[in-house]
Amino acid sequence: MSTPVAVDRPFRADLLTLDPPRLQGSHCTHCATTVFPPRDFCPGCRSGGELQRVALSDEGRICSFTVVRQAPDAIDVPYVLAQIDLPADGVRLMATVVGAEPEDVVLDMRVNLETCPFGTADDGAVLLGYRFRATGAEVAA
């Protein structure tokens, strides 16, 4: 008898898909508001029955950010925590940014979604979360 192999998966199935990596949001067909994370009601018009799950763009820009220099012992510092705008979807969300030194991060910097290990499930599967990687001309290789 073979032992089942644990399959890597998102830490929350309704938040993230893996192939291709995309954050999941809700789009209101009544007022056209798109939000992340997905919700059961529209915060724009309070509609509850006209929401569709949508895959959000994997390309964004930094709207605002801070450099975190103090964290619990298990967390490496410094790191960048940013508000990311997804212009194609009209969504703003918060995430960590990697791929650039904290002092090199600037407003309006282009970023792309990527998955990252978040923890381990009871069955041994790697649980995946998300973050954004700095890209473009602003980033020195």
JSON list of C-alpha atoms in Angstrom, two decimals:
[
{"chain": "A", "resi": 1, "resn": "MET", "atom": "CA", "xyz": [0.00, 0.00, 0.00]},
{"chain": "A", "resi": 2, "resn": "SER", "atom": "CA", "xyz": [1.42, 3.40, -0.95]},
{"chain": "A", "resi": 3, "resn": "THR", "atom": "CA", "xyz": [1.45, 6.37, 1.37]},
{"chain": "A", "resi": 4, "resn": "PRO", "atom": "CA", "xyz": [-0.53, 9.36, 0.07]},
{"chain": "A", "resi": 5, "resn": "VAL", "atom": "CA", "xyz": [1.66, 12.32, -0.83]},
{"chain": "A", "resi": 6, "resn": "ALA", "atom": "CA", "xyz": [0.64, 15.66, 0.65]},
{"chain": "A", "resi": 7, "resn": "VAL", "atom": "CA", "xyz": [0.01, 18.27, -2.04]},
{"chain": "A", "resi": 8, "resn": "ASP", "atom": "CA", "xyz": [1.06, 21.88, -1.49]},
{"chain": "A", "resi": 9, "resn": "ARG", "atom": "CA", "xyz": [-1.97, 24.14, -1.22]},
{"chain": "A", "resi": 10, "resn": "PRO", "atom": "CA", "xyz": [-3.03, 27.68, -0.31]},
{"chain": "A", "resi": 11, "resn": "PHE", "atom": "CA", "xyz": [-3.38, 28.39, 3.40]},
{"chain": "A", "resi": 12, "resn": "ARG", "atom": "CA", "xyz": [-6.92, 29.57, 2.55]},
{"chain": "A", "resi": 13, "resn": "ALA", "atom": "CA", "xyz": [-8.53, 27.99, -0.51]},
{"chain": "A", "resi": 14, "resn": "ASP", "atom": "CA", "xyz": [-10.91, 30.91, -1.09]},
{"chain": "A", "resi": 15, "resn": "LEU", "atom": "CA", "xyz": [-8.08, 33.48, -1.10]},
{"chain": "A", "resi": 16, "resn": "LEU", "atom": "CA", "xyz": [-5.55, 32.16, -3.57]},
{"chain": "A", "resi": 17, "resn": "THR", "atom": "CA", "xyz": [-5.29, 29.81, -6.54]},
{"chain": "A", "resi": 18, "resn": "LEU", "atom": "CA", "xyz": [-1.96, 28.29, -7.54]},
{"chain": "A", "resi": 19, "resn": "ASP", "atom": "CA", "xyz": [-2.08, 27.50, -11.24]},
{"chain": "A", "resi": 20, "resn": "PRO", "atom": "CA", "xyz": [-1.61, 30.22, -12.20]},
{"chain": "A", "resi": 21, "resn": "PRO", "atom": "CA", "xyz": [-1.06, 32.07, -8.90]},
{"chain": "A", "resi": 22, "resn": "ARG", "atom": "CA", "xyz": [-3.92, 34.55, -8.51]},
{"chain": "A", "resi": 23, "resn": "LEU", "atom": "CA", "xyz": [-5.59, 36.21, -5.58]},
{"chain": "A", "resi": 24, "resn": "GLN", "atom": "CA", "xyz": [-9.35, 35.74, -5.50]},
{"chain": "A", "resi": 25, "resn": "GLY", "atom": "CA", "xyz": [-11.76, 38.63, -5.06]},
{"chain": "A", "resi": 26, "resn": "SER", "atom": "CA", "xyz": [-15.44, 39.38, -5.32]},
{"chain": "A", "resi": 27, "resn": "HIS", "atom": "CA", "xyz": [-16.98, 41.50, -8.08]},
{"chain": "A", "resi": 28, "resn": "CYS", "atom": "CA", "xyz": [-20.44, 43.02, -7.68]},
{"chain": "A", "resi": 29, "resn": "THR", "atom": "CA", "xyz": [-22.44, 42.84, -10.90]},
{"chain": "A", "resi": 30, "resn": "HIS", "atom": "CA", "xyz": [-24.80, 45.49, -9.53]},
{"chain": "A", "resi": 31, "resn": "CYS", "atom": "CA", "xyz": [-22.34, 48.36, -8.84]},
{"chain": "A", "resi": 32, "resn": "ALA", "atom": "CA", "xyz": [-19.08, 46.99, -10.35]},
{"chain": "A", "resi": 33, "resn": "THR", "atom": "CA", "xyz": [-17.14, 47.13, -7.06]},
{"chain": "A", "resi": 34, "resn": "THR", "atom": "CA", "xyz": [-14.31, 44.59, -6.81]},
{"chain": "A", "resi": 35, "resn": "VAL", "atom": "CA", "xyz": [-12.83, 43.71, -3.40]},
{"chain": "A", "resi": 36, "resn": "PHE", "atom": "CA", "xyz": [-10.18, 41.55, -1.79]},
{"chain": "A", "resi": 37, "resn": "PRO", "atom": "CA", "xyz": [-10.53, 39.30, 0.09]},
{"chain": "A", "resi": 38, "resn": "PRO", "atom": "CA", "xyz": [-13.73, 37.79, -1.33]},
{"chain": "A", "resi": 39, "resn": "ARG", "atom": "CA", "xyz": [-16.89, 38.69, 0.58]},
{"chain": "A", "resi": 40, "resn": "ASP", "atom": "CA", "xyz": [-20.48, 37.55, 0.77]},
{"chain": "A", "resi": 41, "resn": "PHE", "atom": "CA", "xyz": [-21.83, 41.09, 0.39]},
{"chain": "A", "resi": 42, "resn": "CYS", "atom": "CA", "xyz": [-20.75, 44.15, -1.56]},
{"chain": "A", "resi": 43, "resn": "PRO", "atom": "CA", "xyz": [-19.26, 46.93, 0.61]},
{"chain": "A", "resi": 44, "resn": "GLY", "atom": "CA", "xyz": [-20.12, 49.41, -2.17]},
{"chain": "A", "resi": 45, "resn": "CYS", "atom": "CA", "xyz": [-23.86, 48.88, -2.45]},
{"chain": "A", "resi": 46, "resn": "ARG", "atom": "CA", "xyz": [-24.54, 46.29, 0.30]},
{"chain": "A", "resi": 47, "resn": "SER", "atom": "CA", "xyz": [-25.86, 43.83, -2.26]},
{"chain": "A", "resi": 48, "resn": "GLY", "atom": "CA", "xyz": [-25.63, 40.21, -1.19]},
{"chain": "A", "resi": 49, "resn": "GLY", "atom": "CA", "xyz": [-26.78, 38.23, -4.15]},
{"chain": "A", "resi": 50, "resn": "GLU", "atom": "CA", "xyz": [-24.94, 39.73, -7.08]},
{"chain": "A", "resi": 51, "resn": "LEU", "atom": "CA", "xyz": [-21.32, 38.84, -6.31]},
{"chain": "A", "resi": 52, "resn": "GLN", "atom": "CA", "xyz": [-19.05, 36.78, -8.52]},
{"chain": "A", "resi": 53, "resn": "ARG", "atom": "CA", "xyz": [-15.69, 35.32, -7.58]},
{"chain": "A", "resi": 54, "resn": "VAL", "atom": "CA", "xyz": [-12.95, 36.70, -9.81]},
{"chain": "A", "resi": 55, "resn": "ALA", "atom": "CA", "xyz": [-9.22, 36.14, -10.26]},
{"chain": "A", "resi": 56, "resn": "LEU", "atom": "CA", "xyz": [-7.38, 39.39, -9.64]},
{"chain": "A", "resi": 57, "resn": "SER", "atom": "CA", "xyz": [-4.47, 40.73, -11.65]},
{"chain": "A", "resi": 58, "resn": "ASP", "atom": "CA", "xyz": [-0.98, 39.64, -10.61]},
{"chain": "A", "resi": 59, "resn": "GLU", "atom": "CA", "xyz": [0.48, 43.08, -11.42]},
{"chain": "A", "resi": 60, "resn": "GLY", "atom": "CA", "xyz": [0.38, 45.99, -9.01]},
{"chain": "A", "resi": 61, "resn": "ARG", "atom": "CA", "xyz": [2.03, 49.19, -7.83]},
{"chain": "A", "resi": 62, "resn": "ILE", "atom": "CA", "xyz": [3.06, 50.28, -4.35]},
{"chain": "A", "resi": 63, "resn": "CYS", "atom": "CA", "xyz": [0.68, 52.94, -3.04]},
{"chain": "A", "resi": 64, "resn": "SER", "atom": "CA", "xyz": [2.14, 53.26, 0.46]},
{"chain": "A", "resi": 65, "resn": "PHE", "atom": "CA", "xyz": [4.64, 51.30, 2.53]},
{"chain": "A", "resi": 66, "resn": "THR", "atom": "CA", "xyz": [6.53, 51.02, 5.77]},
{"chain": "A", "resi": 67, "resn": "VAL", "atom": "CA", "xyz": [9.74, 49.28, 6.72]},
{"chain": "A", "resi": 68, "resn": "VAL", "atom": "CA", "xyz": [9.18, 46.98, 9.68]},
{"chain": "A", "resi": 69, "resn": "ARG", "atom": "CA", "xyz": [12.29, 46.82, 11.87]},
{"chain": "A", "resi": 70, "resn": "GLN", "atom": "CA", "xyz": [10.91, 45.07, 14.97]},
{"chain": "A", "resi": 71, "resn": "ALA", "atom": "CA", "xyz": [9.03, 41.78, 14.90]},
{"chain": "A", "resi": 72, "resn": "PRO", "atom": "CA", "xyz": [8.76, 38.54, 16.89]},
{"chain": "A", "resi": 73, "resn": "ASP", "atom": "CA", "xyz": [11.95, 36.46, 16.99]},
{"chain": "A", "resi": 74, "resn": "ALA", "atom": "CA", "xyz": [10.87, 34.07, 14.20]},
{"chain": "A", "resi": 75, "resn": "ILE", "atom": "CA", "xyz": [10.42, 36.92, 11.70]},
{"chain": "A", "resi": 76, "resn": "ASP", "atom": "CA", "xyz": [13.40, 38.29, 9.77]},
{"chain": "A", "resi": 77, "resn": "VAL", "atom": "CA", "xyz": [13.68, 42.08, 9.80]},
{"chain": "A", "resi": 78, "resn": "PRO", "atom": "CA", "xyz": [13.73, 44.52, 8.20]},
{"chain": "A", "resi": 79, "resn": "TYR", "atom": "CA", "xyz": [10.94, 43.85, 5.73]},
{"chain": "A", "resi": 80, "resn": "VAL", "atom": "CA", "xyz": [8.59, 45.99, 3.66]},
{"chain": "A", "resi": 81, "resn": "LEU", "atom": "CA", "xyz": [4.86, 45.98, 4.31]},
{"chain": "A", "resi": 82, "resn": "ALA", "atom": "CA", "xyz": [2.97, 47.81, 1.59]},
{"chain": "A", "resi": 83, "resn": "GLN", "atom": "CA", "xyz": [-0.44, 48.80, 0.35]},
{"chain": "A", "resi": 84, "resn": "ILE", "atom": "CA", "xyz": [-0.56, 47.49, -3.21]},
{"chain": "A", "resi": 85, "resn": "ASP", "atom": "CA", "xyz": [-2.90, 48.86, -5.85]},
{"chain": "A", "resi": 86, "resn": "LEU", "atom": "CA", "xyz": [-4.06, 46.44, -8.54]},
{"chain": "A", "resi": 87, "resn": "PRO", "atom": "CA", "xyz": [-5.03, 49.03, -11.20]},
{"chain": "A", "resi": 88, "resn": "ALA", "atom": "CA", "xyz": [-6.67, 46.50, -13.52]},
{"chain": "A", "resi": 89, "resn": "ASP", "atom": "CA", "xyz": [-9.14, 45.57, -10.76]},
{"chain": "A", "resi": 90, "resn": "GLY", "atom": "CA", "xyz": [-9.47, 48.79, -8.77]},
{"chain": "A", "resi": 91, "resn": "VAL", "atom": "CA", "xyz": [-8.39, 46.90, -5.65]},
{"chain": "A", "resi": 92, "resn": "ARG", "atom": "CA", "xyz": [-5.99, 47.92, -2.87]},
{"chain": "A", "resi": 93, "resn": "LEU", "atom": "CA", "xyz": [-4.56, 45.30, -0.52]},
{"chain": "A", "resi": 94, "resn": "MET", "atom": "CA", "xyz": [-1.77, 44.87, 1.99]},
{"chain": "A", "resi": 95, "resn": "ALA", "atom": "CA", "xyz": [1.17, 42.53, 1.50]},
{"chain": "A", "resi": 96, "resn": "THR", "atom": "CA", "xyz": [4.88, 42.16, 2.05]},
{"chain": "A", "resi": 97, "resn": "VAL", "atom": "CA", "xyz": [7.25, 43.17, -0.75]},
{"chain": "A", "resi": 98, "resn": "VAL", "atom": "CA", "xyz": [10.46, 41.31, -1.56]},
{"chain": "A", "resi": 99, "resn": "GLY", "atom": "CA", "xyz": [13.08, 41.61, -4.29]},
{"chain": "A", "resi": 100, "resn": "ALA", "atom": "CA", "xyz": [14.44, 45.03, -3.33]},
{"chain": "A", "resi": 101, "resn": "GLU", "atom": "CA", "xyz": [16.30, 46.36, -0.34]},
{"chain": "A", "resi": 102, "resn": "PRO", "atom": "CA", "xyz": [13.96, 48.31, 1.97]},
{"chain": "A", "resi": 103, "resn": "GLU", "atom": "CA", "xyz": [15.81, 51.57, 1.26]},
{"chain": "A", "resi": 104, "resn": "ASP", "atom": "CA", "xyz": [15.28, 51.05, -2.49]},
{"chain": "A", "resi": 105, "resn": "VAL", "atom": "CA", "xyz": [11.49, 50.68, -2.32]},
{"chain": "A", "resi": 106, "resn": "VAL", "atom": "CA", "xyz": [9.65, 53.70, -3.70]},
{"chain": "A", "resi": 107, "resn": "LEU", "atom": "CA", "xyz": [6.05, 54.77, -4.21]},
{"chain": "A", "resi": 108, "resn": "ASP", "atom": "CA", "xyz": [4.52, 53.58, -7.49]},
{"chain": "A", "resi": 109, "resn": "MET", "atom": "CA", "xyz": [7.10, 50.78, -7.80]},
{"chain": "A", "resi": 110, "resn": "ARG", "atom": "CA", "xyz": [5.83, 47.91, -9.94]},
{"chain": "A", "resi": 111, "resn": "VAL", "atom": "CA", "xyz": [5.30, 44.59, -8.18]},
{"chain": "A", "resi": 112, "resn": "ASN", "atom": "CA", "xyz": [4.13, 41.12, -9.18]},
{"chain": "A", "resi": 113, "resn": "LEU", "atom": "CA", "xyz": [2.29, 38.50, -7.14]},
{"chain": "A", "resi": 114, "resn": "GLU", "atom": "CA", "xyz": [4.15, 35.38, -6.07]},
{"chain": "A", "resi": 115, "resn": "THR", "atom": "CA", "xyz": [3.42, 32.52, -3.69]},
{"chain": "A", "resi": 116, "resn": "CYS", "atom": "CA", "xyz": [5.56, 31.73, -0.67]},
{"chain": "A", "resi": 117, "resn": "PRO", "atom": "CA", "xyz": [5.60, 29.06, 2.07]},
{"chain": "A", "resi": 118, "resn": "PHE", "atom": "CA", "xyz": [3.33, 30.03, 4.96]},
{"chain": "A", "resi": 119, "resn": "GLY", "atom": "CA", "xyz": [3.37, 26.94, 7.16]},
{"chain": "A", "resi": 120, "resn": "THR", "atom": "CA", "xyz": [2.80, 23.20, 7.17]},
{"chain": "A", "resi": 121, "resn": "ALA", "atom": "CA", "xyz": [-0.53, 21.39, 7.36]},
{"chain": "A", "resi": 122, "resn": "ASP", "atom": "CA", "xyz": [-1.16, 18.38, 9.61]},
{"chain": "A", "resi": 123, "resn": "ASP", "atom": "CA", "xyz": [-0.79, 16.09, 6.57]},
{"chain": "A", "resi": 124, "resn": "GLY", "atom": "CA", "xyz": [2.67, 17.52, 5.78]},
{"chain": "A", "resi": 125, "resn": "ALA", "atom": "CA", "xyz": [1.56, 19.69, 2.87]},
{"chain": "A", "resi": 126, "resn": "VAL", "atom": "CA", "xyz": [3.24, 23.06, 2.49]},
{"chain": "A", "resi": 127, "resn": "LEU", "atom": "CA", "xyz": [0.70, 25.83, 2.98]},
{"chain": "A", "resi": 128, "resn": "LEU", "atom": "CA", "xyz": [1.29, 28.69, 0.58]},
{"chain": "A", "resi": 129, "resn": "GLY", "atom": "CA", "xyz": [0.61, 32.36, 1.10]},
{"chain": "A", "resi": 130, "resn": "TYR", "atom": "CA", "xyz": [1.28, 35.37, -1.10]},
{"chain": "A", "resi": 131, "resn": "ARG", "atom": "CA", "xyz": [3.57, 38.35, -1.33]},
{"chain": "A", "resi": 132, "resn": "PHE", "atom": "CA", "xyz": [4.66, 40.72, -4.07]},
{"chain": "A", "resi": 133, "resn": "ARG", "atom": "CA", "xyz": [8.06, 40.95, -5.77]},
{"chain": "A", "resi": 134, "resn": "ALA", "atom": "CA", "xyz": [9.47, 44.30, -6.86]},
{"chain": "A", "resi": 135, "resn": "THR", "atom": "CA", "xyz": [10.03, 44.40, -10.64]},
{"chain": "A", "resi": 136, "resn": "GLY", "atom": "CA", "xyz": [10.90, 46.81, -13.40]},
{"chain": "A", "resi": 137, "resn": "ALA", "atom": "CA", "xyz": [13.51, 49.44, -14.06]},
{"chain": "A", "resi": 138, "resn": "GLU", "atom": "CA", "xyz": [13.49, 50.72, -10.45]},
{"chain": "A", "resi": 139, "resn": "VAL", "atom": "CA", "xyz": [14.95, 47.45, -9.18]},
{"chain": "A", "resi": 140, "resn": "ALA", "atom": "CA", "xyz": [18.67, 46.84, -9.56]},
{"chain": "A", "resi": 141, "resn": "ALA", "atom": "CA", "xyz": [19.21, 43.17, -10.41]}
]
